Amino acid sequence: MPPHRDVALGHTSSVGSSAQQGHHHIHLTRQIGIKVLGRASTRTDRPFSWINARSPNAVPGRPVICGRKYRHPAATRPTAGAPKEAAISEFGPAHAALADTYIGEDAVLTYARAQAARTGIRAIGPSGGACLRLLAAALDAKAVAEIGTGTGVSGLYLLRGMRSDGVLTTVDAEPVRQQLAREAYHAAGFAPNRSRFIPGRALEVLPRLADRQYDLVFCDGDPAESQEYLAESLRLLRPGGMVCFEGVFQEGRLADPDDGDPQTDAVRELVRDIRESDRLLPALLPVSDGLLCAVKR
Ligand SMILES: C[S@@+](CC[C@H](N)C(=O)[O-])C[C@H]1O[C@@H](n2cnc3c(N)ncnc32)[C@H](O)[C@@H]1O
């Protein structure tokens, strides 16, 4: 087998010859011409919290991702054969904190975040915000819809990633919060025509927005309405557009088998439906409180 260029590491390596590498691995290597650096495990006996086979919503063999504040009791039970994974789990919060501090927020974001805290709402964390900015830039987004303006933290990140002529349409049931967001966008130097504020309940406002006109839809309103937001997002998005849901870890409740709260159940359904949809290509990013993103095929 000829050597393949490893684009991730910038050196060449011989791949596909080891008996330990599975057929799928070899096939993938041939298909994309790079070395695959790791293989997904199919083990389900891990002792730590991100696989929770006891959850009533768990699909056998499929991981249920757990928020970083929650640790399943089994997480503390040592099990032979998986010390490395347990160690990785232990380092999760430290890595998350590093991802947050890496970004560094300016005065406007700091102010908008302080306003969110003052008014008692949760704003997306810096690492989640940076992902939104990154995705908006990667999509070259001209039209973005947001459910849950809050005091403008997520909107600032979105606007900073969008095209310079892009428009953010943002919906919130609380006009007072939208006014704070408007001030934050202004303070950050965005012209008024870069944002469109629509006050009202999401399920009343979203049906008025046009089909297939949006590059990105960011959902951060009422988690209990997640399924409806997904349906509306699929209608609003152009093919190749992306939907993102913030807060899917539900601060650890998602993977808590004892949590039967209807809101958590709604998010569990959302997570499962997105994963199993053949119209969507998902990735669950472990930033902020879980940012579930999916491209509409
Ligand atoms: C978590 S906060 C949004 C934070 C914001 N995305 C950020 O990161 O800066 C949720 C917001 O959604 C709004 N909201 C909750 N339920 C809603 C609904 N059904 N329709 C519209 N907005 C809603 C709340 O008023 C609140 O401002």
mmCIF file of C-alpha atoms and ligand atoms in Angstrom:
data_model
loop_
_atom_site.group_PDB
_atom_site.id
_atom_site.type_symbol
_atom_site.label_atom_id
_atom_site.label_comp_id
_atom_site.label_asym_id
_atom_site.label_seq_id
_atom_site.Cartn_x
_atom_site.Cartn_y
_atom_site.Cartn_z
ATOM 1 C CA MET A 1 0.000 0.000 0.000
ATOM 2 C CA PRO A 2 1.414 3.450 -0.907
ATOM 3 C CA PRO A 3 2.010 5.984 1.845
ATOM 4 C CA HIS A 4 -0.761 8.484 2.444
ATOM 5 C CA ARG A 5 -0.371 12.093 3.290
ATOM 6 C CA ASP A 6 -1.575 12.710 6.787
ATOM 7 C CA VAL A 7 -3.113 16.150 6.419
ATOM 8 C CA ALA A 8 -3.740 16.518 10.134
ATOM 9 C CA LEU A 9 -0.119 16.039 11.148
ATOM 10 C CA GLY A 10 1.597 17.091 7.967
ATOM 11 C CA HIS A 11 3.636 13.924 7.469
ATOM 12 C CA THR A 12 3.272 10.788 5.448
ATOM 13 C CA SER A 13 2.378 7.477 6.971
ATOM 14 C CA SER A 14 1.683 4.007 5.744
ATOM 15 C CA VAL A 15 -1.829 2.908 6.551
ATOM 16 C CA GLY A 16 -4.203 0.072 5.910
ATOM 17 C CA SER A 17 -1.686 -2.733 6.241
ATOM 18 C CA SER A 18 -2.162 -3.611 9.891
ATOM 19 C CA ALA A 19 -4.375 -6.549 10.704
ATOM 20 C CA GLN A 20 -5.700 -4.540 13.620
ATOM 21 C CA GLN A 21 -7.252 -2.000 11.303
ATOM 22 C CA GLY A 22 -10.780 -2.902 10.385
ATOM 23 C CA HIS A 23 -12.225 -3.072 6.912
ATOM 24 C CA HIS A 24 -14.142 0.131 7.483
ATOM 25 C CA HIS A 25 -11.001 1.917 8.543
ATOM 26 C CA ILE A 26 -9.138 0.802 5.424
ATOM 27 C CA HIS A 27 -12.050 1.700 3.202
ATOM 28 C CA LEU A 28 -12.289 5.159 4.733
ATOM 29 C CA THR A 29 -8.574 5.645 4.385
ATOM 30 C CA ARG A 30 -8.704 4.793 0.687
ATOM 31 C CA GLN A 31 -11.753 6.925 0.143
ATOM 32 C CA ILE A 32 -10.448 10.140 1.631
ATOM 33 C CA GLY A 33 -6.724 9.541 1.226
ATOM 34 C CA ILE A 34 -5.690 10.379 4.776
ATOM 35 C CA LYS A 35 -4.800 8.378 7.798
ATOM 36 C CA VAL A 36 -7.634 7.987 10.277
ATOM 37 C CA LEU A 37 -6.049 8.623 13.641
ATOM 38 C CA GLY A 38 -8.539 6.841 15.853
ATOM 39 C CA ARG A 39 -11.365 4.368 15.758
ATOM 40 C CA ALA A 40 -14.731 4.588 17.415
ATOM 41 C CA SER A 41 -15.223 2.045 20.148
ATOM 42 C CA THR A 42 -18.337 -0.087 20.281
ATOM 43 C CA ARG A 43 -17.865 -0.971 23.937
ATOM 44 C CA THR A 44 -20.821 -0.340 26.186
ATOM 45 C CA ASP A 45 -19.284 -1.326 29.539
ATOM 46 C CA ARG A 46 -17.559 1.925 30.314
ATOM 47 C CA PRO A 47 -17.868 2.972 33.927
ATOM 48 C CA PHE A 48 -18.193 6.665 33.479
ATOM 49 C CA SER A 49 -21.113 8.862 32.937
ATOM 50 C CA TRP A 50 -21.269 9.448 29.234
ATOM 51 C CA ILE A 51 -22.611 6.008 28.501
ATOM 52 C CA ASN A 52 -25.643 5.436 30.583
ATOM 53 C CA ALA A 53 -27.253 2.141 29.676
ATOM 54 C CA ARG A 54 -29.760 2.461 32.484
ATOM 55 C CA SER A 55 -31.388 5.545 31.074
ATOM 56 C CA PRO A 56 -34.930 4.782 29.926
ATOM 57 C CA ASN A 57 -34.111 6.656 26.739
ATOM 58 C CA ALA A 58 -30.799 5.006 26.083
ATOM 59 C CA VAL A 59 -30.485 3.125 22.833
ATOM 60 C CA PRO A 60 -28.373 -0.004 23.414
ATOM 61 C CA GLY A 61 -24.901 0.553 22.062
ATOM 62 C CA ARG A 62 -25.455 4.275 21.613
ATOM 63 C CA PRO A 63 -23.881 6.770 23.965
ATOM 64 C CA VAL A 64 -25.967 9.199 25.939
ATOM 65 C CA ILE A 65 -23.940 12.304 26.463
ATOM 66 C CA CYS A 66 -23.826 13.718 29.919
ATOM 67 C CA GLY A 67 -23.374 17.303 31.023
ATOM 68 C CA ARG A 68 -20.194 18.182 32.799
ATOM 69 C CA LYS A 69 -21.883 19.113 36.059
ATOM 70 C CA TYR A 70 -23.508 15.703 36.396
ATOM 71 C CA ARG A 71 -21.720 12.477 37.136
ATOM 72 C CA HIS A 72 -23.555 9.204 37.191
ATOM 73 C CA PRO A 73 -22.893 7.187 40.370
ATOM 74 C CA ALA A 74 -21.306 4.505 38.190
ATOM 75 C CA ALA A 75 -18.707 7.080 37.231
ATOM 76 C CA THR A 76 -16.977 6.664 40.577
ATOM 77 C CA ARG A 77 -16.877 2.870 40.373
ATOM 78 C CA PRO A 78 -13.543 1.660 39.064
ATOM 79 C CA THR A 79 -13.870 -0.934 36.323
ATOM 80 C CA ALA A 80 -10.923 -2.894 35.048
ATOM 81 C CA GLY A 81 -9.907 -2.139 31.517
ATOM 82 C CA ALA A 82 -11.056 1.441 31.166
ATOM 83 C CA PRO A 83 -8.803 3.634 33.321
ATOM 84 C CA LYS A 84 -7.796 5.849 30.428
ATOM 85 C CA GLU A 85 -11.356 6.694 29.544
ATOM 86 C CA ALA A 86 -12.151 7.441 33.179
ATOM 87 C CA ALA A 87 -9.160 9.754 33.278
ATOM 88 C CA ILE A 88 -10.336 11.512 30.142
ATOM 89 C CA SER A 89 -13.713 11.991 31.770
ATOM 90 C CA GLU A 90 -12.021 13.519 34.815
ATOM 91 C CA PHE A 91 -10.228 16.040 32.664
ATOM 92 C CA GLY A 92 -13.399 17.130 30.879
ATOM 93 C CA PRO A 93 -14.271 20.165 33.018
ATOM 94 C CA ALA A 94 -10.689 21.418 32.936
ATOM 95 C CA HIS A 95 -10.682 21.253 29.166
ATOM 96 C CA ALA A 96 -14.051 22.962 29.021
ATOM 97 C CA ALA A 97 -12.771 25.769 31.242
ATOM 98 C CA LEU A 98 -9.714 26.134 29.029
ATOM 99 C CA ALA A 99 -11.921 26.324 25.929
ATOM 100 C CA ASP A 100 -13.913 29.101 27.596
ATOM 101 C CA THR A 101 -10.945 31.148 28.789
ATOM 102 C CA TYR A 102 -9.152 30.663 25.454
ATOM 103 C CA ILE A 103 -11.659 32.890 23.705
ATOM 104 C CA GLY A 104 -11.514 35.992 25.883
ATOM 105 C CA GLU A 105 -14.474 38.342 25.688
ATOM 106 C CA ASP A 106 -14.398 42.068 25.049
ATOM 107 C CA ALA A 107 -16.195 44.777 27.011
ATOM 108 C CA VAL A 108 -19.443 44.518 25.035
ATOM 109 C CA LEU A 109 -19.751 40.774 25.522
ATOM 110 C CA THR A 110 -18.814 41.121 29.181
ATOM 111 C CA TYR A 111 -21.544 43.726 29.590
ATOM 112 C CA ALA A 112 -24.187 41.655 27.739
ATOM 113 C CA ARG A 113 -23.241 38.626 29.834
ATOM 114 C CA ALA A 114 -23.536 40.651 33.035
ATOM 115 C CA GLN A 115 -26.977 41.824 31.939
ATOM 116 C CA ALA A 116 -28.009 38.209 31.365
ATOM 117 C CA ALA A 117 -26.894 37.308 34.883
ATOM 118 C CA ARG A 118 -28.669 40.335 36.301
ATOM 119 C CA THR A 119 -31.940 39.414 34.594
ATOM 120 C CA GLY A 120 -31.605 35.776 35.636
ATOM 121 C CA ILE A 121 -31.094 34.096 32.257
ATOM 122 C CA ARG A 122 -28.363 31.795 31.065
ATOM 123 C CA ALA A 123 -26.299 33.136 28.178
ATOM 124 C CA ILE A 124 -24.294 30.820 25.968
ATOM 125 C CA GLY A 125 -20.741 30.307 27.259
ATOM 126 C CA PRO A 126 -17.698 31.761 25.471
ATOM 127 C CA SER A 127 -16.728 28.454 23.831
ATOM 128 C CA GLY A 128 -20.278 27.887 22.578
ATOM 129 C CA GLY A 129 -20.453 31.466 21.358
ATOM 130 C CA ALA A 130 -17.155 31.027 19.538
ATOM 131 C CA CYS A 131 -18.550 27.906 17.853
ATOM 132 C CA LEU A 132 -21.566 29.895 16.658
ATOM 133 C CA ARG A 133 -19.282 32.600 15.302
ATOM 134 C CA LEU A 134 -17.128 29.973 13.615
ATOM 135 C CA LEU A 135 -20.100 28.204 12.041
ATOM 136 C CA ALA A 136 -21.667 31.454 10.838
ATOM 137 C CA ALA A 137 -18.356 32.374 9.221
ATOM 138 C CA ALA A 138 -17.858 28.921 7.696
ATOM 139 C CA LEU A 139 -21.352 29.078 6.219
ATOM 140 C CA ASP A 140 -20.715 32.631 5.011
ATOM 141 C CA ALA A 141 -24.093 33.238 6.578
ATOM 142 C CA LYS A 142 -26.183 36.076 5.227
ATOM 143 C CA ALA A 143 -29.441 35.212 6.971
ATOM 144 C CA VAL A 144 -29.521 33.798 10.490
ATOM 145 C CA ALA A 145 -32.574 33.205 12.668
ATOM 146 C CA GLU A 146 -32.273 33.045 16.446
ATOM 147 C CA ILE A 147 -34.854 31.845 18.940
ATOM 148 C CA GLY A 148 -34.098 33.376 22.336
ATOM 149 C CA THR A 149 -32.396 36.764 21.956
ATOM 150 C CA GLY A 150 -31.744 37.095 25.670
ATOM 151 C CA THR A 151 -29.523 40.112 26.339
ATOM 152 C CA GLY A 152 -27.555 39.596 23.139
ATOM 153 C CA VAL A 153 -24.561 37.395 23.977
ATOM 154 C CA SER A 154 -25.246 34.748 21.326
ATOM 155 C CA GLY A 155 -26.341 37.429 18.845
ATOM 156 C CA LEU A 156 -23.019 39.256 19.181
ATOM 157 C CA TYR A 157 -21.138 36.070 18.375
ATOM 158 C CA LEU A 158 -23.417 35.294 15.425
ATOM 159 C CA LEU A 159 -23.137 38.794 13.994
ATOM 160 C CA ARG A 160 -19.359 38.665 14.300
ATOM 161 C CA GLY A 161 -19.260 35.495 12.213
ATOM 162 C CA MET A 162 -21.787 36.468 9.565
ATOM 163 C CA ARG A 163 -21.137 38.303 6.340
ATOM 164 C CA SER A 164 -20.816 42.045 6.730
ATOM 165 C CA ASP A 165 -24.152 42.478 4.935
ATOM 166 C CA GLY A 166 -25.859 39.644 6.817
ATOM 167 C CA VAL A 167 -29.029 40.092 8.855
ATOM 168 C CA LEU A 168 -29.770 38.411 12.163
ATOM 169 C CA THR A 169 -33.485 37.836 12.780
ATOM 170 C CA THR A 170 -33.932 37.294 16.482
ATOM 171 C CA VAL A 171 -37.066 36.324 18.392
ATOM 172 C CA ASP A 172 -37.799 36.621 22.096
ATOM 173 C CA ALA A 173 -40.938 36.696 24.180
ATOM 174 C CA GLU A 174 -39.432 39.437 26.382
ATOM 175 C CA PRO A 175 -39.042 42.799 24.606
ATOM 176 C CA VAL A 176 -37.119 44.249 27.572
ATOM 177 C CA ARG A 177 -34.342 41.736 26.977
ATOM 178 C CA GLN A 178 -34.377 42.496 23.281
ATOM 179 C CA GLN A 179 -33.839 46.166 24.079
ATOM 180 C CA LEU A 180 -30.710 45.258 26.045
ATOM 181 C CA ALA A 181 -29.509 43.151 23.111
ATOM 182 C CA ARG A 182 -30.205 46.008 20.705
ATOM 183 C CA GLU A 183 -28.016 48.293 22.838
ATOM 184 C CA ALA A 184 -25.261 45.678 22.921
ATOM 185 C CA TYR A 185 -25.265 45.268 19.127
ATOM 186 C CA HIS A 186 -25.127 49.035 18.760
ATOM 187 C CA ALA A 187 -22.260 49.295 21.245
ATOM 188 C CA ALA A 188 -20.417 46.623 19.261
ATOM 189 C CA GLY A 189 -20.702 48.775 16.140
ATOM 190 C CA PHE A 190 -23.372 46.913 14.199
ATOM 191 C CA ALA A 191 -25.673 49.081 12.118
ATOM 192 C CA PRO A 192 -29.383 48.812 12.963
ATOM 193 C CA ASN A 193 -30.100 47.141 9.617
ATOM 194 C CA ARG A 194 -27.925 44.168 10.603
ATOM 195 C CA SER A 195 -30.562 42.889 13.005
ATOM 196 C CA ARG A 196 -34.291 42.385 12.996
ATOM 197 C CA PHE A 197 -35.898 42.040 16.422
ATOM 198 C CA ILE A 198 -39.234 40.255 16.541
ATOM 199 C CA PRO A 199 -40.911 40.206 19.943
ATOM 200 C CA GLY A 200 -43.258 37.323 20.602
ATOM 201 C CA ARG A 201 -43.497 33.656 21.343
ATOM 202 C CA ALA A 202 -41.399 31.576 19.002
ATOM 203 C CA LEU A 203 -44.166 29.257 17.871
ATOM 204 C CA GLU A 204 -46.267 32.247 16.874
ATOM 205 C CA VAL A 205 -43.449 34.129 15.143
ATOM 206 C CA LEU A 206 -41.574 31.363 13.319
ATOM 207 C CA PRO A 207 -44.434 30.398 10.966
ATOM 208 C CA ARG A 208 -44.283 33.960 9.599
ATOM 209 C CA LEU A 209 -40.651 33.573 8.467
ATOM 210 C CA ALA A 210 -39.924 32.535 4.873
ATOM 211 C CA ASP A 211 -39.117 28.986 3.733
ATOM 212 C CA ARG A 212 -35.539 27.991 2.817
ATOM 213 C CA GLN A 213 -34.137 31.511 3.268
ATOM 214 C CA TYR A 214 -31.840 30.954 6.229
ATOM 215 C CA ASP A 215 -28.268 29.730 6.386
ATOM 216 C CA LEU A 216 -28.304 29.081 10.127
ATOM 217 C CA VAL A 217 -31.013 28.750 12.784
ATOM 218 C CA PHE A 218 -29.928 28.973 16.415
ATOM 219 C CA CYS A 219 -32.431 27.634 18.961
ATOM 220 C CA ASP A 220 -32.097 28.805 22.574
ATOM 221 C CA GLY A 221 -35.645 29.545 23.685
ATOM 222 C CA ASP A 222 -37.901 27.146 25.596
ATOM 223 C CA PRO A 223 -36.367 23.627 25.619
ATOM 224 C CA ALA A 224 -39.839 22.114 26.033
ATOM 225 C CA GLU A 225 -40.607 23.366 22.507
ATOM 226 C CA SER A 226 -37.496 21.815 20.969
ATOM 227 C CA GLN A 227 -39.363 19.475 18.628
ATOM 228 C CA GLU A 228 -41.375 22.330 17.171
ATOM 229 C CA TYR A 229 -38.250 24.447 16.777
ATOM 230 C CA LEU A 230 -36.628 21.622 14.835
ATOM 231 C CA ALA A 231 -39.598 21.300 12.487
ATOM 232 C CA GLU A 232 -39.636 25.044 11.876
ATOM 233 C CA SER A 233 -35.859 25.143 11.427
ATOM 234 C CA LEU A 234 -35.993 22.469 8.734
ATOM 235 C CA ARG A 235 -38.524 24.574 6.890
ATOM 236 C CA LEU A 236 -36.542 27.806 7.276
ATOM 237 C CA LEU A 237 -33.148 26.425 6.294
ATOM 238 C CA ARG A 238 -31.759 26.260 2.801
ATOM 239 C CA PRO A 239 -30.220 22.912 1.852
ATOM 240 C CA GLY A 240 -26.737 22.899 3.338
ATOM 241 C CA GLY A 241 -27.850 25.224 6.125
ATOM 242 C CA MET A 242 -27.369 24.392 9.775
ATOM 243 C CA VAL A 243 -29.507 24.212 12.892
ATOM 244 C CA CYS A 244 -27.928 24.526 16.354
ATOM 245 C CA PHE A 245 -29.519 23.860 19.734
ATOM 246 C CA GLU A 246 -27.872 25.214 22.887
ATOM 247 C CA GLY A 247 -28.318 23.576 26.277
ATOM 248 C CA VAL A 248 -28.976 19.975 25.266
ATOM 249 C CA PHE A 249 -27.004 18.627 28.243
ATOM 250 C CA GLN A 250 -29.655 20.308 30.394
ATOM 251 C CA GLU A 251 -26.956 20.863 33.032
ATOM 252 C CA GLY A 252 -26.524 17.099 33.345
ATOM 253 C CA ARG A 253 -30.178 16.120 33.464
ATOM 254 C CA LEU A 254 -30.144 14.704 29.919
ATOM 255 C CA ALA A 255 -28.328 11.546 31.029
ATOM 256 C CA ASP A 256 -29.816 11.325 34.514
ATOM 257 C CA PRO A 257 -32.026 8.215 34.572
ATOM 258 C CA ASP A 258 -33.913 9.621 37.564
ATOM 259 C CA ASP A 259 -34.879 12.790 35.753
ATOM 260 C CA GLY A 260 -38.312 12.414 34.221
ATOM 261 C CA ASP A 261 -38.991 16.105 33.784
ATOM 262 C CA PRO A 262 -41.077 16.765 30.635
ATOM 263 C CA GLN A 263 -38.598 19.420 29.497
ATOM 264 C CA THR A 264 -35.696 16.975 29.728
ATOM 265 C CA ASP A 265 -37.768 14.356 27.909
ATOM 266 C CA ALA A 266 -38.442 16.858 25.122
ATOM 267 C CA VAL A 267 -34.698 17.456 24.736
ATOM 268 C CA ARG A 268 -34.019 13.694 24.793
ATOM 269 C CA GLU A 269 -36.480 13.276 21.935
ATOM 270 C CA LEU A 270 -34.814 16.111 20.067
ATOM 271 C CA VAL A 271 -31.340 14.620 20.472
ATOM 272 C CA ARG A 272 -32.554 11.215 19.294
ATOM 273 C CA ASP A 273 -34.562 12.562 16.367
ATOM 274 C CA ILE A 274 -31.681 14.660 15.099
ATOM 275 C CA ARG A 275 -29.296 11.718 15.339
ATOM 276 C CA GLU A 276 -31.673 9.395 13.522
ATOM 277 C CA SER A 277 -32.900 11.791 10.842
ATOM 278 C CA ASP A 278 -31.701 10.975 7.348
ATOM 279 C CA ARG A 279 -32.160 14.653 6.469
ATOM 280 C CA LEU A 280 -29.586 15.818 9.004
ATOM 281 C CA LEU A 281 -25.851 15.431 9.556
ATOM 282 C CA PRO A 282 -25.295 16.078 13.280
ATOM 283 C CA ALA A 283 -22.477 16.718 15.713
ATOM 284 C CA LEU A 284 -22.946 17.263 19.436
ATOM 285 C CA LEU A 285 -20.299 19.734 20.534
ATOM 286 C CA PRO A 286 -19.392 19.521 24.244
ATOM 287 C CA VAL A 287 -19.150 23.279 24.646
ATOM 288 C CA SER A 288 -21.222 25.462 26.961
ATOM 289 C CA ASP A 289 -24.186 23.324 28.049
ATOM 290 C CA GLY A 290 -24.051 21.108 24.943
ATOM 291 C CA LEU A 291 -24.376 22.610 21.468
ATOM 292 C CA LEU A 292 -26.098 20.184 19.123
ATOM 293 C CA CYS A 293 -25.545 21.176 15.493
ATOM 294 C CA ALA A 294 -26.801 19.533 12.318
ATOM 295 C CA VAL A 295 -26.499 20.308 8.633
ATOM 296 C CA LYS A 296 -29.651 19.988 6.556
ATOM 297 C CA ARG A 297 -28.835 17.806 3.587
HETATM 298 C C1 LIG B 1 -31.372 31.051 27.579
HETATM 299 S S1 LIG B 1 -32.052 32.591 27.197
HETATM 300 C C2 LIG B 1 -31.298 33.006 25.661
HETATM 301 C C3 LIG B 1 -29.881 33.430 25.804
HETATM 302 C C4 LIG B 1 -29.250 33.958 24.544
HETATM 303 N N1 LIG B 1 -29.461 33.086 23.416
HETATM 304 C C5 LIG B 1 -27.769 34.146 24.759
HETATM 305 O O1 LIG B 1 -27.016 33.149 24.707
HETATM 306 O O2 LIG B 1 -27.348 35.270 25.006
HETATM 307 C C6 LIG B 1 -33.641 32.130 26.651
HETATM 308 C C7 LIG B 1 -34.455 33.271 26.094
HETATM 309 O O3 LIG B 1 -35.554 32.706 25.419
HETATM 310 C C8 LIG B 1 -36.695 33.461 25.689
HETATM 311 N N2 LIG B 1 -37.838 32.560 25.550
HETATM 312 C C9 LIG B 1 -38.214 31.551 26.376
HETATM 313 N N3 LIG B 1 -39.279 30.916 25.878
HETATM 314 C C10 LIG B 1 -39.581 31.536 24.714
HETATM 315 C C11 LIG B 1 -40.577 31.326 23.723
HETATM 316 N N4 LIG B 1 -41.479 30.355 23.842
HETATM 317 N N5 LIG B 1 -40.597 32.146 22.662
HETATM 318 C C12 LIG B 1 -39.689 33.135 22.527
HETATM 319 N N6 LIG B 1 -38.718 33.357 23.423
HETATM 320 C C13 LIG B 1 -38.660 32.578 24.506
HETATM 321 C C14 LIG B 1 -36.498 34.014 27.088
HETATM 322 O O4 LIG B 1 -37.217 35.224 27.256
HETATM 323 C C15 LIG B 1 -35.003 34.202 27.155
HETATM 324 O O5 LIG B 1 -34.637 35.529 26.853
#
